PDB file of C-alpha atoms and ligand atoms in Angstrom:
ATOM      1  CA  MET M   1      -6.814 -47.725-145.654  1.00  0.00           C
ATOM      2  CA  ALA M   2      -7.549 -44.933-148.092  1.00  0.00           C
ATOM      3  CA  LYS M   3      -9.644 -42.074-146.779  1.00  0.00           C
ATOM      4  CA  ASP M   4     -13.199 -41.888-148.004  1.00  0.00           C
ATOM      5  CA  SER M   5     -14.760 -38.731-149.456  1.00  0.00           C
ATOM      6  CA  LEU M   6     -16.383 -37.801-146.143  1.00  0.00           C
ATOM      7  CA  GLU M   7     -13.046 -37.898-144.339  1.00  0.00           C
ATOM      8  CA  ARG M   8     -11.443 -35.829-147.087  1.00  0.00           C
ATOM      9  CA  PHE M   9     -14.276 -33.263-146.866  1.00  0.00           C
ATOM     10  CA  VAL M  10     -13.820 -32.902-143.108  1.00  0.00           C
ATOM     11  CA  GLU M  11     -10.043 -32.671-143.442  1.00  0.00           C
ATOM     12  CA  LYS M  12     -10.201 -29.882-146.045  1.00  0.00           C
ATOM     13  CA  VAL M  13     -12.892 -27.909-144.234  1.00  0.00           C
ATOM     14  CA  GLU M  14     -11.154 -28.188-140.874  1.00  0.00           C
ATOM     15  CA  ALA M  15      -7.808 -27.127-142.363  1.00  0.00           C
ATOM     16  CA  SER M  16      -9.426 -23.935-143.692  1.00  0.00           C
ATOM     17  CA  TRP M  17     -11.677 -23.216-140.729  1.00  0.00           C
ATOM     18  CA  GLY M  18     -12.019 -19.682-139.406  1.00  0.00           C
ATOM     19  CA  PRO M  19     -14.515 -16.839-139.211  1.00  0.00           C
ATOM     20  CA  LEU M  20     -16.977 -16.454-142.078  1.00  0.00           C
ATOM     21  CA  SER M  21     -15.177 -15.153-145.156  1.00  0.00           C
ATOM     22  CA  THR M  22     -15.407 -15.349-148.928  1.00  0.00           C
ATOM     23  CA  GLU M  23     -12.418 -17.690-148.921  1.00  0.00           C
ATOM     24  CA  LEU M  24     -13.937 -20.069-146.357  1.00  0.00           C
ATOM     25  CA  ILE M  25     -17.247 -20.251-148.219  1.00  0.00           C
ATOM     26  CA  ALA M  26     -15.364 -20.953-151.467  1.00  0.00           C
ATOM     27  CA  VAL M  27     -13.516 -23.859-149.857  1.00  0.00           C
ATOM     28  CA  VAL M  28     -16.605 -25.432-148.301  1.00  0.00           C
ATOM     29  CA  ARG M  29     -18.606 -24.935-151.507  1.00  0.00           C
ATOM     30  CA  ASP M  30     -15.879 -26.607-153.575  1.00  0.00           C
ATOM     31  CA  GLU M  31     -15.591 -29.494-151.133  1.00  0.00           C
ATOM     32  CA  MET M  32     -19.379 -29.918-151.038  1.00  0.00           C
ATOM     33  CA  GLU M  33     -19.450 -30.078-154.842  1.00  0.00           C
ATOM     34  CA  LYS M  34     -17.011 -32.972-154.653  1.00  0.00           C
ATOM     35  CA  LEU M  35     -18.791 -34.653-151.758  1.00  0.00           C
ATOM     36  CA  VAL M  36     -22.198 -34.848-153.449  1.00  0.00           C
ATOM     37  CA  LYS M  37     -20.619 -36.748-156.350  1.00  0.00           C
ATOM     38  CA  THR M  38     -19.450 -39.586-154.091  1.00  0.00           C
ATOM     39  CA  PRO M  39     -20.353 -42.952-155.661  1.00  0.00           C
ATOM     40  CA  THR M  40     -22.658 -45.304-153.758  1.00  0.00           C
ATOM     41  CA  SER M  41     -19.765 -47.760-153.584  1.00  0.00           C
ATOM     42  CA  GLU M  42     -18.545 -45.701-150.617  1.00  0.00           C
ATOM     43  CA  LYS M  43     -20.392 -47.111-147.635  1.00  0.00           C
ATOM     44  CA  TRP M  44     -21.654 -43.870-146.110  1.00  0.00           C
ATOM     45  CA  MET M  45     -23.174 -42.783-149.434  1.00  0.00           C
ATOM     46  CA  GLY M  46     -24.619 -46.234-150.145  1.00  0.00           C
ATOM     47  CA  ASP M  47     -26.214 -46.208-146.694  1.00  0.00           C
ATOM     48  CA  ILE M  48     -27.951 -42.851-147.068  1.00  0.00           C
ATOM     49  CA  ILE M  49     -29.261 -43.755-150.516  1.00  0.00           C
ATOM     50  CA  ASN M  50     -30.587 -47.103-149.284  1.00  0.00           C
ATOM     51  CA  ASP M  51     -31.845 -46.018-145.870  1.00  0.00           C
ATOM     52  CA  GLU M  52     -33.386 -42.701-146.973  1.00  0.00           C
ATOM     53  CA  PRO M  53     -33.044 -41.197-143.473  1.00  0.00           C
ATOM     54  CA  GLU M  54     -35.326 -38.245-142.756  1.00  0.00           C
ATOM     55  CA  ASP M  55     -32.262 -36.704-141.179  1.00  0.00           C
ATOM     56  CA  ARG M  56     -29.003 -38.192-140.010  1.00  0.00           C
ATOM     57  CA  ASP M  57     -25.813 -36.653-138.670  1.00  0.00           C
ATOM     58  CA  LEU M  58     -22.823 -37.478-140.840  1.00  0.00           C
ATOM     59  CA  TRP M  59     -20.232 -35.492-138.899  1.00  0.00           C
ATOM     60  CA  ARG M  60     -20.039 -33.189-135.897  1.00  0.00           C
ATOM     61  CA  ASN M  61     -17.122 -31.130-134.708  1.00  0.00           C
ATOM     62  CA  PRO M  62     -15.618 -33.368-132.004  1.00  0.00           C
ATOM     63  CA  LYS M  63     -14.534 -30.315-129.994  1.00  0.00           C
ATOM     64  CA  ASP M  64     -18.113 -29.030-129.791  1.00  0.00           C
ATOM     65  CA  PRO M  65     -20.405 -31.939-130.690  1.00  0.00           C
ATOM     66  CA  LYS M  66     -23.525 -30.388-129.186  1.00  0.00           C
ATOM     67  CA  TYR M  67     -23.477 -26.907-130.663  1.00  0.00           C
ATOM     68  CA  GLY M  68     -20.723 -26.794-133.263  1.00  0.00           C
ATOM     69  CA  ARG M  69     -20.451 -27.113-137.003  1.00  0.00           C
ATOM     70  CA  MET M  70     -21.908 -30.219-138.526  1.00  0.00           C
ATOM     71  CA  LEU M  71     -22.849 -32.085-141.657  1.00  0.00           C
ATOM     72  CA  LEU M  72     -26.113 -33.931-141.970  1.00  0.00           C
ATOM     73  CA  VAL M  73     -28.312 -35.484-144.612  1.00  0.00           C
ATOM     74  CA  HIS M  74     -32.027 -34.985-145.228  1.00  0.00           C
ATOM     75  CA  THR M  75     -34.258 -37.158-147.375  1.00  0.00           C
ATOM     76  CA  GLU M  76     -37.338 -35.362-148.719  1.00  0.00           C
ATOM     77  CA  ALA M  77     -40.406 -36.868-150.365  1.00  0.00           C
ATOM     78  CA  THR M  78     -41.892 -35.491-153.577  1.00  0.00           C
ATOM     79  CA  GLY M  79     -44.083 -32.494-152.783  1.00  0.00           C
ATOM     80  CA  ARG M  80     -42.551 -31.756-149.387  1.00  0.00           C
ATOM     81  CA  TYR M  81     -42.634 -28.018-148.775  1.00  0.00           C
ATOM     82  CA  ARG M  82     -40.623 -26.212-146.134  1.00  0.00           C
ATOM     83  CA  PRO M  83     -41.833 -22.606-145.773  1.00  0.00           C
ATOM     84  CA  PRO M  84     -39.453 -19.636-145.618  1.00  0.00           C
ATOM     85  CA  HIS M  85     -37.009 -19.554-142.716  1.00  0.00           C
ATOM     86  CA  ASP M  86     -33.597 -18.178-141.894  1.00  0.00           C
ATOM     87  CA  HIS M  87     -30.845 -20.064-140.064  1.00  0.00           C
ATOM     88  CA  GLY M  88     -30.269 -17.708-137.139  1.00  0.00           C
ATOM     89  CA  ALA M  89     -26.615 -16.701-136.915  1.00  0.00           C
ATOM     90  CA  SER M  90     -25.489 -19.686-138.956  1.00  0.00           C
ATOM     91  CA  TRP M  91     -24.458 -19.992-142.572  1.00  0.00           C
ATOM     92  CA  VAL M  92     -25.468 -23.066-144.491  1.00  0.00           C
ATOM     93  CA  ILE M  93     -24.413 -24.943-147.613  1.00  0.00           C
ATOM     94  CA  TYR M  94     -26.806 -27.414-149.217  1.00  0.00           C
ATOM     95  CA  GLY M  95     -25.618 -30.056-151.675  1.00  0.00           C
ATOM     96  CA  MET M  96     -27.854 -32.145-153.906  1.00  0.00           C
ATOM     97  CA  VAL M  97     -27.110 -35.854-154.192  1.00  0.00           C
ATOM     98  CA  ARG M  98     -30.356 -37.093-155.708  1.00  0.00           C
ATOM     99  CA  GLY M  99     -33.722 -35.664-156.746  1.00  0.00           C
ATOM    100  CA  GLU M 100     -34.787 -32.150-157.683  1.00  0.00           C
ATOM    101  CA  VAL M 101     -35.615 -29.324-155.308  1.00  0.00           C
ATOM    102  CA  ASP M 102     -36.738 -25.741-155.875  1.00  0.00           C
ATOM    103  CA  MET M 103     -35.090 -23.345-153.441  1.00  0.00           C
ATOM    104  CA  GLY M 104     -36.570 -19.873-153.315  1.00  0.00           C
ATOM    105  CA  THR M 105     -34.713 -16.966-151.740  1.00  0.00           C
ATOM    106  CA  TRP M 106     -36.742 -14.306-150.006  1.00  0.00           C
ATOM    107  CA  ILE M 107     -36.158 -10.894-148.539  1.00  0.00           C
ATOM    108  CA  ARG M 108     -37.908  -9.380-145.549  1.00  0.00           C
ATOM    109  CA  VAL M 109     -39.002  -5.842-146.402  1.00  0.00           C
ATOM    110  CA  GLN M 110     -39.635  -3.774-143.313  1.00  0.00           C
ATOM    111  CA  GLU M 111     -42.469  -1.243-143.497  1.00  0.00           C
ATOM    112  CA  PRO M 112     -42.369   2.064-141.571  1.00  0.00           C
ATOM    113  CA  ASP M 113     -45.336   0.987-139.428  1.00  0.00           C
ATOM    114  CA  GLY M 114     -43.408  -1.975-138.054  1.00  0.00           C
ATOM    115  CA  LYS M 115     -45.065  -4.514-140.308  1.00  0.00           C
ATOM    116  CA  PHE M 116     -43.068  -6.471-142.828  1.00  0.00           C
ATOM    117  CA  ASN M 117     -43.583  -8.270-146.073  1.00  0.00           C
ATOM    118  CA  LEU M 118     -41.721 -11.305-147.380  1.00  0.00           C
ATOM    119  CA  VAL M 119     -40.850 -11.022-151.058  1.00  0.00           C
ATOM    120  CA  LYS M 120     -39.455 -13.850-153.125  1.00  0.00           C
ATOM    121  CA  ARG M 121     -36.322 -12.701-154.890  1.00  0.00           C
ATOM    122  CA  GLU M 122     -35.578 -15.725-157.056  1.00  0.00           C
ATOM    123  CA  LEU M 123     -36.061 -19.427-157.489  1.00  0.00           C
ATOM    124  CA  ASN M 124     -33.271 -21.913-158.140  1.00  0.00           C
ATOM    125  CA  ARG M 125     -33.909 -25.461-159.257  1.00  0.00           C
ATOM    126  CA  LEU M 126     -31.258 -27.685-157.734  1.00  0.00           C
ATOM    127  CA  ARG M 127     -30.324 -30.935-159.385  1.00  0.00           C
ATOM    128  CA  PRO M 128     -27.761 -33.561-158.391  1.00  0.00           C
ATOM    129  CA  GLY M 129     -24.268 -32.148-158.149  1.00  0.00           C
ATOM    130  CA  GLN M 130     -25.404 -28.596-157.422  1.00  0.00           C
ATOM    131  CA  VAL M 131     -24.867 -26.677-154.190  1.00  0.00           C
ATOM    132  CA  LYS M 132     -26.441 -23.554-152.701  1.00  0.00           C
ATOM    133  CA  VAL M 133     -25.041 -21.197-150.062  1.00  0.00           C
ATOM    134  CA  PHE M 134     -27.102 -19.217-147.550  1.00  0.00           C
ATOM    135  CA  LEU M 135     -25.358 -16.616-145.393  1.00  0.00           C
ATOM    136  CA  PRO M 136     -26.563 -15.436-141.962  1.00  0.00           C
ATOM    137  CA  GLY M 137     -29.868 -13.609-142.375  1.00  0.00           C
ATOM    138  CA  ASP M 138     -30.730 -15.149-145.745  1.00  0.00           C
ATOM    139  CA  ILE M 139     -34.278 -16.509-145.958  1.00  0.00           C
ATOM    140  CA  HIS M 140     -35.244 -19.451-148.139  1.00  0.00           C
ATOM    141  CA  ASP M 141     -37.890 -22.083-148.738  1.00  0.00           C
ATOM    142  CA  THR M 142     -37.666 -25.530-150.350  1.00  0.00           C
ATOM    143  CA  ARG M 143     -40.057 -27.599-152.400  1.00  0.00           C
ATOM    144  CA  THR M 144     -39.139 -31.115-153.470  1.00  0.00           C
ATOM    145  CA  LEU M 145     -40.153 -31.707-157.070  1.00  0.00           C
ATOM    146  CA  VAL M 146     -38.583 -35.122-157.547  1.00  0.00           C
ATOM    147  CA  GLY M 147     -38.163 -37.350-154.540  1.00  0.00           C
ATOM    148  CA  PRO M 148     -36.743 -39.019-152.718  1.00  0.00           C
ATOM    149  CA  ALA M 149     -34.360 -36.071-152.671  1.00  0.00           C
ATOM    150  CA  THR M 150     -31.104 -36.659-150.826  1.00  0.00           C
ATOM    151  CA  ILE M 151     -29.681 -33.354-149.624  1.00  0.00           C
ATOM    152  CA  LEU M 152     -26.474 -32.804-147.668  1.00  0.00           C
ATOM    153  CA  ARG M 153     -26.446 -29.808-145.353  1.00  0.00           C
ATOM    154  CA  PHE M 154     -23.380 -28.280-143.737  1.00  0.00           C
ATOM    155  CA  THR M 155     -24.100 -25.704-141.044  1.00  0.00           C
ATOM    156  CA  GLU M 156     -21.663 -23.452-139.222  1.00  0.00           C
ATOM    157  CA  ARG M 157     -23.442 -24.399-135.969  1.00  0.00           C
ATOM    158  CA  ASP M 158     -26.205 -26.696-134.780  1.00  0.00           C
ATOM    159  CA  LEU M 159     -29.522 -25.203-135.902  1.00  0.00           C
ATOM    160  CA  ILE M 160     -31.569 -26.894-133.195  1.00  0.00           C
ATOM    161  CA  ARG M 161     -29.796 -24.695-130.687  1.00  0.00           C
ATOM    162  CA  GLU M 162     -30.370 -21.640-132.887  1.00  0.00           C
ATOM    163  CA  GLU M 163     -34.074 -22.393-132.904  1.00  0.00           C
ATOM    164  CA  ARG M 164     -34.792 -23.636-129.391  1.00  0.00           C
ATOM    165  CA  GLU M 165     -32.233 -21.951-127.162  1.00  0.00           C
ATOM    166  CA  THR M 166     -31.014 -18.703-128.675  1.00  0.00           C
ATOM    167  CA  ARG M 167     -34.333 -18.257-130.543  1.00  0.00           C
ATOM    168  CA  ARG M 168     -32.470 -16.561-133.378  1.00  0.00           C
ATOM    169  CA  LEU M 169     -33.921 -18.775-136.086  1.00  0.00           C
ATOM    170  CA  THR M 170     -37.139 -17.409-137.574  1.00  0.00           C
ATOM    171  CA  ARG M 171     -39.753 -19.401-139.481  1.00  0.00           C
ATOM    172  CA  TYR M 172     -42.665 -17.941-141.386  1.00  0.00           C
ATOM    173  CA  ILE M 173     -46.171 -19.129-142.204  1.00  0.00           C
ATOM    174  CA  GLN M 174     -48.798 -17.676-144.476  1.00  0.00           C
ATOM    175  CA  GLN M 175     -52.017 -16.542-142.822  1.00  0.00           C
ATOM    176  CA  ASP M 176     -54.818 -15.176-145.002  1.00  0.00           C
ATOM    177  CA  GLY M 177     -52.302 -14.536-147.752  1.00  0.00           C
ATOM    178  CA  VAL M 178     -49.863 -12.661-145.498  1.00  0.00           C
ATOM    179  CA  TRP M 179     -46.530 -14.030-144.293  1.00  0.00           C
ATOM    180  CA  VAL M 180     -46.139 -13.807-140.525  1.00  0.00           C
ATOM    181  CA  GLU M 181     -43.538 -15.082-138.087  1.00  0.00           C
ATOM    182  CA  ARG M 182     -44.365 -18.487-136.702  1.00  0.00           C
ATOM    183  CA  LYS M 183     -44.194 -18.470-132.937  1.00  0.00           C
ATOM    184  CA  PRO M 184     -41.346 -20.616-131.594  1.00  0.00           C
ATOM    185  CA  GLN M 185     -42.368 -24.149-130.748  1.00  0.00           C
ATOM    186  CA  PRO M 186     -42.299 -25.134-127.066  1.00  0.00           C
ATOM    187  CA  VAL M 187     -38.890 -26.374-125.976  1.00  0.00           C
ATOM    188  CA  ALA M 188     -38.873 -30.129-125.434  1.00  0.00           C
ATOM    189  CA  HIS M 189     -37.509 -31.059-122.008  1.00  0.00           C
TER     190      HIS M 189
HETATM  191 FE1  LIG T 201     -32.863 -23.978-144.540  1.00  0.00          FE
END
C-alpha cells in the first residue's frame, strides 16, 4: 500500500535527524509545509478535521515514546488565547491546516534590578498552509481568530516533561498590566 503523507513526513524527518541546525529546521519546515496540505481523503487528516480533538498525538519517536520528539494536533476555538510562553529546551514547528491564528513573538528584556519586561516583537497571522518555527528560548502567544483552527505541532521533545519535570518551560500571565512568570502548576501524580 502506498505510504500516506504522515508516514512520508516521519520518514523524511527521521532520515535527516540530528542536533538542531539550520539544515534540520529547513527539512522539517519543508516537510511540515507539505503535511498541512494533506487532503481529507487521507484518513488521519479526515479524522482530525471531523473529530476536532483538543489535542491528539499523531506520532511519537518509538525509541523514546515518553520524552522524545513528537507530532501532535491541536484544535482551537475562535477567541482562544494562549498567553506568552517558551518551550523549555525544545524547538517547535507549527503548521496551519485550517482556521486563522495570530502568533505574536515576544522578547524578555532583563532590567538591571532583576526585574524583566516582556515586549512583543511582531505579530504573524497564520493561515492554512503556513508554518512557523520557534527555536529554544523563543517566546510566543497565540490567539485564534477563526476557529475551529487545526494546528499541527512538531516538537523536538515532549513539552509536558519540559513543563512538569525539568521545569524549563516558562509561562507568563499579566498582573495589573505587568507580565510575570506564572508559577508552575502542581505535578499530577
Ligand atoms: Fe507554544
